[in-house]
């Protein structure tokens, strides 16, 4: 699949401007602008209501004059989720990456991720390893998540967030399909984890086992200031995902669904997500029934010959074949109903 470019989202909020945070912003921007890449790259800086416009700071004006750097300024501070979703609406390209204003990428990050996506057209998101940068550099450490889709699903269910947010390169179309980042108060400060566990349930992901992302550990960052509430939200998400009891079986059964429908894996993921999002009852023929029970354990998946027991709710006939009208189920939607949604 050919992509028209990469949009890098960088939300920033500065109550005051210090030499330290100006240096951090410059470092972050330059680490993106210096990436060799065969397709266009833009940086969308979402100024989340800083007291003074970031783009007008004298020490940053030269970078904002670069045509690849765009500024979207919010009138008031609205929080990172609102800033990220505003950025998603403003971007121009097919692929989305993320960086925070005090972090940096190592050379070759985007090129390596693009090669990985070119090698596997089913991939929708690729993360990398990261290095935690402490003020006491002796405490620095490198972290690398599992490489495979099944390994990432297992990590998300048993450990925590499967991707360092600033490491990802992902399809914009999937962000849009999933509805962007959640404003649910229950996932406050874990908007990325909430996104990835929904993403990996339906769409293929991978990690490049090499460090390309440098994360600055700071007591003034959200992860420092709100560590306890972030931990509680993460545990809530992890236990909810664990209760689905799908785990490492997800990739295998998503592949079965794609083959049964004779569609790409990304299209099968779209159908399964939309079935989960909009329907309480899913009718499935034998080749699909077992796989859909794994992917949609929190929905009422019914064998096609058991329609007499179906309650009168919104029903989806999950098959490429025409719905057998002699089965008493009404109203029934088919996969054709879902084909108008954007491609992923």
XYZ file of C-alpha atoms in Angstrom:
344
model
C 0.000 0.000 0.000
C 1.301 3.450 -0.904
C 1.038 6.248 1.644
C 1.004 9.938 0.725
C 2.989 11.113 3.745
C 3.456 11.190 7.513
C 1.864 13.645 9.934
C 3.610 13.929 13.288
C 1.400 15.117 16.154
C 3.081 17.164 18.874
C 0.751 18.559 21.574
C 2.397 21.282 23.676
C 1.283 23.268 26.690
C 3.618 25.781 28.350
C 2.398 27.729 31.355
C 5.666 29.660 31.182
C 8.601 29.534 28.805
C 11.957 28.588 30.247
C 15.254 27.960 28.534
C 14.825 24.281 29.392
C 11.446 23.766 27.731
C 12.481 25.821 24.697
C 15.517 23.531 24.310
C 13.237 20.512 24.640
C 10.851 21.724 21.937
C 13.750 22.516 19.580
C 15.278 19.100 20.193
C 11.979 17.333 19.508
C 11.268 19.278 16.307
C 14.806 18.889 14.964
C 14.794 15.142 15.648
C 11.749 14.862 13.353
C 12.886 17.315 10.683
C 16.215 15.496 10.425
C 14.620 12.129 9.606
C 15.491 10.859 6.108
C 12.202 9.800 4.528
C 11.023 8.956 1.014
C 7.556 10.447 1.518
C 6.536 13.914 2.777
C 6.647 14.580 6.523
C 4.796 17.338 8.379
C 4.733 18.237 12.062
C 1.429 19.467 13.434
C 2.155 21.300 16.677
C -1.038 21.646 18.719
C -0.519 24.577 21.087
C -2.928 23.672 23.877
C -3.654 27.203 25.080
C -0.155 28.205 26.181
C -0.048 31.676 27.724
C 1.813 32.972 24.669
C 1.824 31.334 21.206
C 4.623 28.801 20.947
C 5.168 29.571 17.278
C 6.014 33.181 18.154
C 8.755 32.416 20.642
C 11.949 34.043 19.300
C 14.061 30.928 19.856
C 11.589 28.793 17.856
C 10.568 31.111 15.016
C 13.166 29.703 12.629
C 11.670 26.211 12.976
C 8.102 27.405 12.513
C 9.159 29.119 9.287
C 9.889 25.650 7.891
C 6.967 24.715 5.624
C 6.898 21.246 7.193
C 5.955 22.647 10.611
C 2.340 23.707 11.157
C 0.847 25.265 14.272
C -2.720 24.764 15.488
C -3.447 26.978 18.482
C -6.293 26.317 20.924
C -7.760 29.347 22.687
C -7.623 27.711 26.097
C -5.925 24.765 27.711
C -8.198 21.762 27.081
C -6.012 18.782 27.915
C -4.004 16.311 25.894
C -6.945 14.222 24.615
C -8.687 17.251 23.129
C -5.364 18.462 21.701
C -4.616 15.093 20.100
C -8.079 14.775 18.564
C -7.825 18.347 17.267
C -4.518 17.396 15.698
C -6.003 14.282 14.093
C -8.609 16.482 12.413
C -5.956 18.901 11.148
C -3.407 16.491 9.661
C -2.998 15.978 5.927
C -1.302 12.608 5.496
C -2.133 8.896 5.648
C 0.235 7.954 8.458
C 0.303 9.344 11.991
C 3.281 9.533 14.343
C 3.548 11.073 17.814
C 6.176 12.943 19.758
C 6.092 14.962 22.959
C 7.811 18.302 23.332
C 10.543 17.008 25.646
C 11.335 13.783 23.782
C 13.349 12.928 20.661
C 13.691 10.387 17.871
C 16.923 8.768 16.797
C 17.987 8.926 13.130
C 16.357 6.365 10.846
C 13.180 5.863 12.861
C 10.639 6.698 10.160
C 12.571 5.009 7.345
C 12.839 1.783 9.353
C 9.142 1.794 10.212
C 8.134 2.514 6.620
C 10.193 -0.448 5.397
C 8.497 -2.673 7.947
C 5.049 -1.555 6.782
C 6.033 -2.013 3.138
C 7.111 -5.587 3.898
C 3.734 -6.407 5.481
C 0.681 -4.667 3.951
C -1.506 -6.006 6.781
C 0.349 -3.936 9.384
C -1.543 -0.907 10.665
C 0.727 0.223 13.518
C 4.439 -0.176 14.239
C 6.204 0.825 17.443
C 9.874 0.825 18.381
C 11.974 0.366 21.469
C 12.597 3.355 23.719
C 15.261 4.667 26.043
C 14.226 6.301 29.314
C 16.339 9.416 29.870
C 16.798 10.437 33.523
C 18.409 13.547 34.961
C 20.892 11.101 36.490
C 22.012 9.403 33.281
C 23.320 6.405 35.212
C 19.664 5.425 35.682
C 18.873 5.385 31.942
C 17.366 2.157 30.645
C 16.149 0.685 27.369
C 12.750 -0.971 26.988
C 11.577 -3.055 24.033
C 8.054 -4.464 23.749
C 7.230 -7.793 22.025
C 7.696 -7.850 18.249
C 4.634 -9.849 17.178
C 0.928 -9.038 17.188
C 0.185 -11.931 19.535
C 3.030 -10.874 21.827
C 1.715 -7.311 21.963
C -1.800 -8.539 22.789
C -0.391 -10.706 25.573
C 1.667 -7.771 26.910
C -1.385 -5.484 26.874
C -3.419 -8.014 28.865
C -0.765 -9.102 31.345
C 1.587 -6.124 31.763
C 0.403 -2.772 30.428
C 0.608 -0.327 27.541
C 1.950 -2.200 24.478
C 3.437 0.796 22.630
C 5.432 3.784 23.856
C 3.205 6.558 22.511
C 6.037 8.556 20.973
C 7.345 5.529 19.095
C 4.347 4.653 16.927
C 3.748 5.023 13.209
C 0.145 4.129 12.379
C -2.599 4.445 9.805
C -4.713 7.546 10.150
C -7.732 5.661 8.798
C -7.734 3.334 11.813
C -7.484 6.279 14.218
C -10.551 7.734 12.501
C -12.452 4.438 12.438
C -11.882 3.929 16.167
C -13.125 7.443 16.875
C -9.866 9.027 18.023
C -8.698 9.198 21.608
C -11.233 8.538 24.361
C -12.552 11.335 26.591
C -13.833 8.767 29.109
C -12.815 9.914 32.592
C -12.081 6.290 33.506
C -9.053 6.286 31.178
C -7.698 9.735 32.083
C -3.911 9.886 31.545
C -4.070 6.499 29.750
C -5.584 7.650 26.454
C -2.881 5.813 24.501
C -3.319 2.487 26.327
C -7.098 2.697 25.823
C -6.533 3.258 22.112
C -4.016 0.425 21.649
C -6.020 -2.317 23.365
C -8.968 -1.562 21.118
C -6.660 -1.295 18.098
C -4.849 -4.602 18.675
C -8.119 -6.432 19.205
C -9.013 -5.859 15.554
C -5.878 -4.735 13.674
C -2.358 -6.064 13.270
C 0.520 -4.388 15.069
C 4.257 -4.973 15.473
C 7.317 -3.605 17.241
C 10.755 -3.000 15.750
C 13.145 -4.358 18.414
C 15.499 -1.409 18.210
C 15.594 1.828 20.204
C 14.543 4.825 18.104
C 12.677 6.849 20.731
C 14.107 8.760 23.694
C 11.637 9.491 26.475
C 12.529 12.139 29.046
C 11.551 11.110 32.578
C 10.404 14.219 34.425
C 8.623 14.858 37.716
C 6.698 17.684 36.037
C 5.355 15.480 33.219
C 1.850 13.985 33.428
C 3.347 10.577 34.231
C 5.085 12.175 37.209
C 2.388 14.539 38.451
C -0.481 12.064 38.009
C 1.321 8.773 38.544
C -1.245 7.300 40.947
C -4.345 8.086 38.879
C -2.535 6.935 35.736
C -1.672 3.637 37.398
C -5.272 3.081 38.529
C -6.625 3.814 35.034
C -4.053 1.472 33.490
C -5.033 -1.350 35.844
C -8.714 -0.815 35.022
C -7.958 -1.067 31.303
C -5.703 -4.082 31.695
C -8.214 -6.061 33.744
C -11.032 -5.216 31.315
C -8.925 -6.478 28.413
C -7.884 -9.561 30.365
C -11.540 -10.412 31.071
C -12.186 -10.749 27.345
C -10.084 -13.919 27.562
C -9.144 -13.680 23.877
C -5.423 -13.043 24.343
C -2.973 -14.519 21.884
C -5.795 -16.190 19.940
C -6.793 -12.859 18.366
C -4.319 -12.848 15.418
C -5.054 -16.459 14.469
C -8.812 -15.968 14.487
C -8.718 -12.599 12.729
C -6.766 -14.355 9.975
C -9.430 -17.079 9.815
C -12.145 -14.453 9.424
C -10.232 -12.688 6.643
C -9.734 -15.951 4.759
C -13.361 -17.015 5.201
C -14.575 -13.669 3.829
C -11.795 -13.560 1.194
C -10.831 -10.005 2.165
C -7.587 -8.382 3.374
C -6.864 -8.648 7.090
C -7.418 -4.908 7.502
C -10.885 -5.187 5.942
C -11.770 -8.085 8.226
C -10.659 -5.961 11.174
C -12.906 -3.138 10.022
C -15.927 -5.440 9.762
C -15.282 -6.931 13.202
C -14.849 -3.534 14.844
C -18.025 -2.162 13.277
C -19.921 -5.312 14.261
C -18.716 -4.779 17.843
C -19.449 -1.053 17.755
C -22.969 -1.063 16.308
C -24.558 -4.500 16.788
C -25.577 -6.509 19.830
C -26.332 -9.697 17.871
C -24.127 -11.188 15.150
C -25.338 -14.134 13.067
C -22.482 -16.353 11.895
C -22.209 -19.414 9.689
C -20.055 -22.359 10.748
C -16.723 -21.209 9.195
C -16.951 -17.890 11.069
C -18.779 -18.745 14.283
C -15.852 -19.997 16.397
C -13.544 -17.183 15.293
C -16.134 -14.479 15.968
C -16.760 -15.921 19.440
C -13.081 -15.278 20.181
C -12.969 -11.771 18.707
C -16.367 -10.672 20.050
C -16.802 -12.399 23.436
C -18.728 -9.375 24.715
C -21.334 -9.624 21.947
C -24.099 -12.157 21.293
C -22.669 -14.304 18.478
C -25.319 -16.751 17.288
C -25.037 -19.722 14.880
C -26.912 -19.027 11.661
C -29.372 -21.866 12.265
C -30.415 -20.593 15.723
C -32.188 -17.401 14.724
C -35.433 -18.424 16.403
C -33.824 -17.662 19.773
C -32.615 -14.190 18.807
C -34.106 -11.272 20.732
C -35.431 -8.371 18.682
C -32.330 -6.225 18.515
C -30.033 -4.879 15.825
C -28.697 -7.925 14.013
C -25.747 -8.307 11.650
C -25.498 -11.184 9.175
C -21.709 -11.733 9.151
C -21.203 -13.413 5.786
C -20.434 -12.684 2.153
C -23.449 -14.782 1.195
C -26.949 -13.357 0.878
C -29.003 -13.609 4.047
C -31.302 -16.659 3.910
C -34.681 -14.979 4.164
C -36.422 -18.105 5.414
C -34.652 -17.532 8.739
C -36.877 -15.454 10.990
C -34.692 -12.513 11.952
C -35.674 -8.939 11.321
C -34.315 -6.336 10.981
C -31.038 -7.740 9.653
C -28.068 -5.840 8.255
C -25.377 -7.434 6.087
C -21.682 -6.683 5.593
C -22.713 -4.515 2.648
C -24.125 -2.137 5.254
C -20.577 -1.617 6.548
C -18.801 -1.190 3.224
C -19.488 2.543 3.051
C -17.123 3.168 5.958
C -13.660 4.381 4.935
C -11.040 1.880 3.881
C -8.269 1.079 6.323
